[in-house]
mmCIF file of C-alpha atoms in Angstrom:
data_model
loop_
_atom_site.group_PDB
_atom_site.id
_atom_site.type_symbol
_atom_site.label_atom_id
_atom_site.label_comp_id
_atom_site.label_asym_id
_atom_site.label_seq_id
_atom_site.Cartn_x
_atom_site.Cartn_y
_atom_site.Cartn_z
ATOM 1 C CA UNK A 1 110.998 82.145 109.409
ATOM 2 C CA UNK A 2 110.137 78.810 107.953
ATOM 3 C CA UNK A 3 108.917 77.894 104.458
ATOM 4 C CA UNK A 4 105.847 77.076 106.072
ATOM 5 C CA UNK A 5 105.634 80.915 107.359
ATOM 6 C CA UNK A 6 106.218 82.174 103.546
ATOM 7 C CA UNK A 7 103.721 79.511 102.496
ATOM 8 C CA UNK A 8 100.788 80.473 104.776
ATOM 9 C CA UNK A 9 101.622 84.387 104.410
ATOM 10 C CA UNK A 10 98.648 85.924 102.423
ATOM 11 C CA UNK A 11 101.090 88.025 99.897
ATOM 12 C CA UNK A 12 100.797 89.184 96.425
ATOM 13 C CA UNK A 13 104.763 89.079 95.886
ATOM 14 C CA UNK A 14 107.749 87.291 97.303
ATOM 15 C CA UNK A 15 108.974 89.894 99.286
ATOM 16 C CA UNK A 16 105.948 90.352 100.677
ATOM 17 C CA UNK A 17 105.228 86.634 101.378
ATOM 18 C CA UNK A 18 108.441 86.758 103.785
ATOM 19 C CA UNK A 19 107.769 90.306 104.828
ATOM 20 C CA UNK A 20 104.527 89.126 106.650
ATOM 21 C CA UNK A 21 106.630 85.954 107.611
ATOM 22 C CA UNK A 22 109.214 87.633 109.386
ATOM 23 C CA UNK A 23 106.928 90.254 110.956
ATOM 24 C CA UNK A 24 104.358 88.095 112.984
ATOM 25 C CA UNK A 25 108.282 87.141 115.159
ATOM 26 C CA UNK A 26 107.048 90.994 116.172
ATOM 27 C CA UNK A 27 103.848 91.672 116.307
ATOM 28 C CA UNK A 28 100.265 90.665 114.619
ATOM 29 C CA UNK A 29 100.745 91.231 110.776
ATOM 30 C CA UNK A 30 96.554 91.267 110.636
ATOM 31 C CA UNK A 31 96.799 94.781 111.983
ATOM 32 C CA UNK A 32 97.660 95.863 108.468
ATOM 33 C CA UNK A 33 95.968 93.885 106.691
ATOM 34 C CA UNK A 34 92.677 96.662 106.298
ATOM 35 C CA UNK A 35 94.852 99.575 105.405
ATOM 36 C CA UNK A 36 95.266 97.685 102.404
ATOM 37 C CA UNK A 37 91.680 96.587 101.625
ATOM 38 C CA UNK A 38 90.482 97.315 98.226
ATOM 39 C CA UNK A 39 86.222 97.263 97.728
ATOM 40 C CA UNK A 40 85.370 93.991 95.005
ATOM 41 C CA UNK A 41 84.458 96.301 92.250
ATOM 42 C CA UNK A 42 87.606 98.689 92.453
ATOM 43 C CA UNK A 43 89.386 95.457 92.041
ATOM 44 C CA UNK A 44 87.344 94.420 89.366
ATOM 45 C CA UNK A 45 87.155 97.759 87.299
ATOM 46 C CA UNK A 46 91.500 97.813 87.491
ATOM 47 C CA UNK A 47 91.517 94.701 86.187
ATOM 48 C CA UNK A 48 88.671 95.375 82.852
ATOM 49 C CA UNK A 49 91.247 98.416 82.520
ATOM 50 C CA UNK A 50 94.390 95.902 81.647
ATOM 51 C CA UNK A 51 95.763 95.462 85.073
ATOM 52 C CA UNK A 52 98.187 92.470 85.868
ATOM 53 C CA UNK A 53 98.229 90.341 88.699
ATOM 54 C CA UNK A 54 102.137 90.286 88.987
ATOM 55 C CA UNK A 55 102.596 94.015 88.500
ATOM 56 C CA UNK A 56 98.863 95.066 90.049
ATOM 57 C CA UNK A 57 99.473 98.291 92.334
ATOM 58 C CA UNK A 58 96.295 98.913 93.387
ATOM 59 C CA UNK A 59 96.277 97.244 96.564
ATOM 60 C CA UNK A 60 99.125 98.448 99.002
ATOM 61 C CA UNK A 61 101.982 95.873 99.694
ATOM 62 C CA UNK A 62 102.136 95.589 103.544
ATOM 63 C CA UNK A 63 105.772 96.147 103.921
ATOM 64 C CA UNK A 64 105.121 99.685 102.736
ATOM 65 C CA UNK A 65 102.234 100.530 104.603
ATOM 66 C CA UNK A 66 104.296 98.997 107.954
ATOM 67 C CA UNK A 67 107.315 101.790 106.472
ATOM 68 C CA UNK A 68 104.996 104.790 106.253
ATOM 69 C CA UNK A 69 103.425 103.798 109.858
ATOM 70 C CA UNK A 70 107.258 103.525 111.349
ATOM 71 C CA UNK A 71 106.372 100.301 112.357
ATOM 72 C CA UNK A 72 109.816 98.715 109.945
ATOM 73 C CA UNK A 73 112.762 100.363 108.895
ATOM 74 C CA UNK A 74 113.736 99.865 104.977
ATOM 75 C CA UNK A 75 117.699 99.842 103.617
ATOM 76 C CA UNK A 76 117.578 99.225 99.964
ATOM 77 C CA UNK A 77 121.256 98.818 98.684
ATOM 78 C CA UNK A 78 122.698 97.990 95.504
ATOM 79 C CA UNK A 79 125.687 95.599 97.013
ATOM 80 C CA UNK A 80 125.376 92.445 98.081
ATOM 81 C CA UNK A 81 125.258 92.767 101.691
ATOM 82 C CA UNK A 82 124.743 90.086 104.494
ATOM 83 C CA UNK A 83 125.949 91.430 107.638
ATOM 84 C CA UNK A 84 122.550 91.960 109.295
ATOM 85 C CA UNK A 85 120.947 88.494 109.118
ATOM 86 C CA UNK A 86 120.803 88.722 112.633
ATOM 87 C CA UNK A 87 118.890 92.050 113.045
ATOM 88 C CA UNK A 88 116.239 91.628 110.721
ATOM 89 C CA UNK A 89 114.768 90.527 107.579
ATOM 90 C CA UNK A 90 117.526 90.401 104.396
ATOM 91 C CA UNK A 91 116.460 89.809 100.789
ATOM 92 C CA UNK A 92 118.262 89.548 97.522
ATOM 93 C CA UNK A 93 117.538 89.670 94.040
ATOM 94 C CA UNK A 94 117.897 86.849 91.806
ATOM 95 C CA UNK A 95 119.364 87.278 88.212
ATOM 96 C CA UNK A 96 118.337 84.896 85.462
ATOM 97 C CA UNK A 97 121.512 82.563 86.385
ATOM 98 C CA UNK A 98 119.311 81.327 89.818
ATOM 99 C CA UNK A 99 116.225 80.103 87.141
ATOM 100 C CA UNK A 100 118.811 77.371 84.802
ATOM 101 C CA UNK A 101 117.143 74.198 84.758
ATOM 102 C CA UNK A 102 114.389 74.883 86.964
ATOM 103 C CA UNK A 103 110.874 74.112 86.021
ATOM 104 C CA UNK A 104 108.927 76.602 87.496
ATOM 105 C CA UNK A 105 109.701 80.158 87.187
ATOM 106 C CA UNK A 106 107.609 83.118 88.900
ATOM 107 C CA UNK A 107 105.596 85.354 87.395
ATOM 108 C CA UNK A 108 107.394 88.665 88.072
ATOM 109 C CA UNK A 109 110.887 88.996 86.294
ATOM 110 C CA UNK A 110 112.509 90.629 89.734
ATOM 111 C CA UNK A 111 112.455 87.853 91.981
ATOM 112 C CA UNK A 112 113.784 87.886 95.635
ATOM 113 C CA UNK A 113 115.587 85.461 98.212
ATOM 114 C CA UNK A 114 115.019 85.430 101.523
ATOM 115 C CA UNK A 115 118.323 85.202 103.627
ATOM 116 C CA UNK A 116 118.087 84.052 107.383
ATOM 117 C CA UNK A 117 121.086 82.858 108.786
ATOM 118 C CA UNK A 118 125.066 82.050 108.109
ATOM 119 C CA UNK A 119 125.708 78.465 108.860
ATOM 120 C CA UNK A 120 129.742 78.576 108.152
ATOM 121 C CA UNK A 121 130.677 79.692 104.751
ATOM 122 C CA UNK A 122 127.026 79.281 103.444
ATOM 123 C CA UNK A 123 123.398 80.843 103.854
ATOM 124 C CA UNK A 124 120.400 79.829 104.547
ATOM 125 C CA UNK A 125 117.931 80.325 102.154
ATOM 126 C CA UNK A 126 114.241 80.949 101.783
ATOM 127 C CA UNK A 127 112.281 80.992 98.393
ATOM 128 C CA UNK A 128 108.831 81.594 98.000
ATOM 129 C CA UNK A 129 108.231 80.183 94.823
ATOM 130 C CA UNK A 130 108.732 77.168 94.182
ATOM 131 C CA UNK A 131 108.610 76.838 97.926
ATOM 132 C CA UNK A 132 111.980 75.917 99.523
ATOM 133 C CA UNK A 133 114.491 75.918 102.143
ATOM 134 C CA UNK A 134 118.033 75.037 101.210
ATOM 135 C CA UNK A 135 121.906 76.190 102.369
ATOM 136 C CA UNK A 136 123.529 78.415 99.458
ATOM 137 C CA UNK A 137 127.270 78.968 99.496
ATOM 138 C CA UNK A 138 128.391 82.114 99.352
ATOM 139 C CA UNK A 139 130.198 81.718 95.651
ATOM 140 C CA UNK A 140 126.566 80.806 94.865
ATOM 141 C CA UNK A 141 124.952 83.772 96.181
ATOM 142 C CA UNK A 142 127.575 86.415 94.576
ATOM 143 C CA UNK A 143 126.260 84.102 91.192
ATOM 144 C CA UNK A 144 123.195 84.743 91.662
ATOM 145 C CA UNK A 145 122.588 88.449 92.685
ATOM 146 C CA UNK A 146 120.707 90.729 90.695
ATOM 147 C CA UNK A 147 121.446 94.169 92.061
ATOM 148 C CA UNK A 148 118.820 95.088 95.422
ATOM 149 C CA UNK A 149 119.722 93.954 98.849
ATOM 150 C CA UNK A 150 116.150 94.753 100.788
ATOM 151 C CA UNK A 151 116.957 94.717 104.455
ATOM 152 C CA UNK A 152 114.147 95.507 107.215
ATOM 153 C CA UNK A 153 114.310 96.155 110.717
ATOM 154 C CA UNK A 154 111.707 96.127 113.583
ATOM 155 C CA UNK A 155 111.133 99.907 114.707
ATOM 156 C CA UNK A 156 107.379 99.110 116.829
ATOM 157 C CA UNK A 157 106.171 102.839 116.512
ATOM 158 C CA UNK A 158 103.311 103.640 114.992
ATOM 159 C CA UNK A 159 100.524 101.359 117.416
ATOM 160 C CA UNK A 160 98.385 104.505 118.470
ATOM 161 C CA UNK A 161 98.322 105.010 114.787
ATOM 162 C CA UNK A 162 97.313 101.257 113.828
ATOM 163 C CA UNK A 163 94.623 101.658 116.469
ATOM 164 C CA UNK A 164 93.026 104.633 114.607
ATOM 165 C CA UNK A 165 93.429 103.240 111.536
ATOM 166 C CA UNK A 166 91.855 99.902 112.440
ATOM 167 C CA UNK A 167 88.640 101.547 113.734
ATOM 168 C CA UNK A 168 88.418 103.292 110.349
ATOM 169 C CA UNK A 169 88.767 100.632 108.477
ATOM 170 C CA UNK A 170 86.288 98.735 110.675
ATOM 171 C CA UNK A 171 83.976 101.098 110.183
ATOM 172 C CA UNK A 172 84.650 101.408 106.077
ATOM 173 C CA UNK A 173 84.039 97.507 106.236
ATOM 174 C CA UNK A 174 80.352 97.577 107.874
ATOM 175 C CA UNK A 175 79.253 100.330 104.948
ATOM 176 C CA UNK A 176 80.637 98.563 102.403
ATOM 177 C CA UNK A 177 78.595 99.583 99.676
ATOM 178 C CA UNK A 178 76.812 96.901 97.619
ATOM 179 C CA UNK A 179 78.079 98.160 94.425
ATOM 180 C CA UNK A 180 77.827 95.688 91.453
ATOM 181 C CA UNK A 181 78.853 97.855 88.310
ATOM 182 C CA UNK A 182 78.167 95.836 85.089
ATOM 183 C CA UNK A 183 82.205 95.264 83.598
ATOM 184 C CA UNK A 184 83.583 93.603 80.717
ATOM 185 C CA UNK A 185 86.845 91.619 81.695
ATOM 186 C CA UNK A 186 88.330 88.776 80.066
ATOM 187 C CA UNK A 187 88.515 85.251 81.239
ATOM 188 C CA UNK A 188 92.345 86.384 82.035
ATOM 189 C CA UNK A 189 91.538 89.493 83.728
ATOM 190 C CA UNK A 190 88.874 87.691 85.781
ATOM 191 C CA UNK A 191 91.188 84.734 87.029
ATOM 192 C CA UNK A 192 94.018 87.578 88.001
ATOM 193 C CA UNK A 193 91.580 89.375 89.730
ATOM 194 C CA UNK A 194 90.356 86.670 91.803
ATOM 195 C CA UNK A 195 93.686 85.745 92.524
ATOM 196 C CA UNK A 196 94.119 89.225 94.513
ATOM 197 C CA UNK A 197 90.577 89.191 95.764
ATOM 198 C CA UNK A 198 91.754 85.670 97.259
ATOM 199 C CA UNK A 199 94.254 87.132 98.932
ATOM 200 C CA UNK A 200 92.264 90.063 100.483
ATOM 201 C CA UNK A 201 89.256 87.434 101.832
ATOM 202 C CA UNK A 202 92.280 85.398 104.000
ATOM 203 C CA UNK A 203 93.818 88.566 105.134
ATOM 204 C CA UNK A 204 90.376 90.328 105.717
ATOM 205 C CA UNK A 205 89.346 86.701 107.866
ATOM 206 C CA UNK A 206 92.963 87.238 109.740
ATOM 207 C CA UNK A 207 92.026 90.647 110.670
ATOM 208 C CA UNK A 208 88.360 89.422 111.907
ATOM 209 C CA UNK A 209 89.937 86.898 114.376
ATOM 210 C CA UNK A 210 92.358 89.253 115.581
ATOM 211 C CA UNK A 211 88.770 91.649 116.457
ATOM 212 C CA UNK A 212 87.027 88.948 118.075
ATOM 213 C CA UNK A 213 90.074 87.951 120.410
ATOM 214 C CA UNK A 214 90.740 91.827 121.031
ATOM 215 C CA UNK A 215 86.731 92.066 122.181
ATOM 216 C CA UNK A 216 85.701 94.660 118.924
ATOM 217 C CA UNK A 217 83.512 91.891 117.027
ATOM 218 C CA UNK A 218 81.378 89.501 118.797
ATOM 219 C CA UNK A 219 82.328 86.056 118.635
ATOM 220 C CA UNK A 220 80.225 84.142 116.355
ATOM 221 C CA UNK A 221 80.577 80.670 114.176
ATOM 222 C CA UNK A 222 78.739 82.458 111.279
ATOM 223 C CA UNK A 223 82.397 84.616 110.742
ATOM 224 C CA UNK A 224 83.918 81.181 110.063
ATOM 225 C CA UNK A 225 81.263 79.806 108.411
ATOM 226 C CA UNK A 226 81.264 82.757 105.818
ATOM 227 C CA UNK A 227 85.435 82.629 105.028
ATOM 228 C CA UNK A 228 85.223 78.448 104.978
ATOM 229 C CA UNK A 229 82.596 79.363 102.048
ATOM 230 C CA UNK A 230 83.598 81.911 100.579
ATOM 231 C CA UNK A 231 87.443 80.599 100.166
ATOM 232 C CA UNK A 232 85.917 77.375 98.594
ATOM 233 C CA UNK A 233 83.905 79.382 96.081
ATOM 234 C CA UNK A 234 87.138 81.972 95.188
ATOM 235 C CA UNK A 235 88.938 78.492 94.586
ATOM 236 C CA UNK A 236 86.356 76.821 92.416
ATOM 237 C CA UNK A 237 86.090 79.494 90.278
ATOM 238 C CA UNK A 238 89.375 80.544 89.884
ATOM 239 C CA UNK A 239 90.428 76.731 89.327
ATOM 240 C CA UNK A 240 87.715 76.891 86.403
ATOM 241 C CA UNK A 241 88.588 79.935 84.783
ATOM 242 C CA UNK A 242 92.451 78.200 84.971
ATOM 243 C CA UNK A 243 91.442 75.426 83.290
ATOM 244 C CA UNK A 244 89.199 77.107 80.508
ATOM 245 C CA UNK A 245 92.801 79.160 79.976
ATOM 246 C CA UNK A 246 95.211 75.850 79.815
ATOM 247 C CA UNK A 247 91.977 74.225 77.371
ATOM 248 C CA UNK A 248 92.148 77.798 75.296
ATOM 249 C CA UNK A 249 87.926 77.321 75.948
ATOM 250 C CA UNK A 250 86.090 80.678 77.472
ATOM 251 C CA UNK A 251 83.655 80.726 79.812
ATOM 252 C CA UNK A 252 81.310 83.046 78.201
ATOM 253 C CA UNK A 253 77.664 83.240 80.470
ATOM 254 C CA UNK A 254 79.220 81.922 83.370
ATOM 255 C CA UNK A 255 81.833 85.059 84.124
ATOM 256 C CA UNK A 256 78.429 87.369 85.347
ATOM 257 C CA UNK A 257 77.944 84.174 87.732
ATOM 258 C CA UNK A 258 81.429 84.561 89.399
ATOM 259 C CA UNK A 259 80.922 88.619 89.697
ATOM 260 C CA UNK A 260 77.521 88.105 90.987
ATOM 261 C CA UNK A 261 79.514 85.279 94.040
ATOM 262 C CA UNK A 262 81.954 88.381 94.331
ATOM 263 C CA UNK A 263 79.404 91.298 95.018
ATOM 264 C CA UNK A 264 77.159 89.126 97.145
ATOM 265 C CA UNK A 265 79.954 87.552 99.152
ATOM 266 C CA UNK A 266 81.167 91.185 100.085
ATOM 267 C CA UNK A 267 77.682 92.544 101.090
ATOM 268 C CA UNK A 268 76.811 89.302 103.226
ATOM 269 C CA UNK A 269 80.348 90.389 105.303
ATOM 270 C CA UNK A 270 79.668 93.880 105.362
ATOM 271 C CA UNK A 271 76.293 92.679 107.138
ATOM 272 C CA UNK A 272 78.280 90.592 109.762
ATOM 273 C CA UNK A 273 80.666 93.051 110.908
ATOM 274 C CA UNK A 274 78.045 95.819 110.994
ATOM 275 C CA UNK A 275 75.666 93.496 113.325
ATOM 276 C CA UNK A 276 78.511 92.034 115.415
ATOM 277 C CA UNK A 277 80.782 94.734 116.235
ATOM 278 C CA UNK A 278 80.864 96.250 119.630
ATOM 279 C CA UNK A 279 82.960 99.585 119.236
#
């Protein structure tokens, strides 16, 4: 697992972001990836209710959904403990000591570490955010713990099951409805929720490769041409609603614009699977 891996990983959390790093060493992480798909307007209407991007629930995290499918095994301990870096994925969390000095700090307060190997009498280290790589002596590590060592290990059962639940979920995604309820969210609120809804579009154009090389979808330049776009317009508008936060300037008429590039976005892809699938 490389920073790179934790970089590219389309997470909502840390643990998460090397969760679906470590797990791709195993199998295809896209597999999961539409158990956890949330329709644009459920994601919308949690967020006009006061939910927070760095404590939002609403959309599964993957290393839970690969737990209840017994495709990963979960330890949770309250020790530090190290002594499986070379049978899995190992994670500890941070205590306020590991942020002194530093100039970016994550959003959630319980921020993990990824561990991945002993070199001598120090670690190597993975963090998510800000993104790094670095060797950690053990003193250092004993410093810095906050309580939870998160260790997973491969298990590979649950594949019939994944199968199922992928043609489900493939056929949820062609009857998408086109549902555009009129909310009321706040420039905030709409920023966080594009921030998750960012996340879903690269997972959900993961999960559309992974049909087309498997023979479900047809293969078809349109699928790219639809996440190229669509990622560009998520970006622009969540840049902008950024921007009008930092400035302390709303947006006012131009939020029903954004929602409007959300609902019509997600009926345009319910269109492509429904006309390109094969099973």
């Amino acid at each position: 697992m490389t920073v790179q891996d934790v970089r590219e990983a389309p997470a909502l959390s840390c643990v998460e972001s090397y969760f679906l790093a470590w797990l791709k060493g195993y199998c295809e992480p896209a597999v999961l990836y539409p158990l956890g798909f949330l329709p644009a307007a459920r994601v919308l209407e949690d967020f006009s209710e006061g939910a927070a991007y760095e404590s939002y629930a609403g959309v599964p995290r993957m290393q839970e959904l690969a737990e209840r499918l017994g495709l990963v095994r979960r330890i949770s301990l309250e020790h530090l403990e190290l002594s499986g870096l070379d049978d899995g994925l190992t994670m500890i969390r941070v205590n306020p000591r590991y942020f002194h000095g530093a100039r970016r700090v994550p959003w959630r307060p319980d921020h993990y570490l990824a561990v991945t190997a002993r070199v001598r009498d120090s670690y190597r280290c993975v963090d998510q955010y800000p993104p790094a790589e670095r060797l950690v002596r053990g003193e250092e590590l004993n410093a810095w713990f906050g309580g939870r060592t998160l260790h997973y290990g491969y298990r590979g059962e649950g594949a019939t099951r994944l199968d199922e639940a992928g043609k489900e979920a493939l056929d949820r995604m062609s009857r998408l409805a086109d549902d555009r309820p009129a909310l009321q969210l706040s420039d905030r609120a709409l920023r966080d929720a594009l921030g998750v809804l960012r996340v879903q579009l690269k997972r959900v154009s993961a999960w559309v490769s992974l049909l087309v090389r498997q023979g479900w979808l047809c293969a078809d330049p349109a699928f790219g041409e639809y996440f190229v776009r669509r990622q560009a317009a998520f970006d622009r508008d969540y840049l902008r609603l950024e921007l009008c936060l930092c400035r302390g300037r709303g947006e006012g008429g131009a939020q029903a614009g954004v929602m409007e590039r959300i609902y019509g976005g997600q009926a345009e892809l319910a269109s492509l699977i429904k006309t390109r699938r094969r099973l």
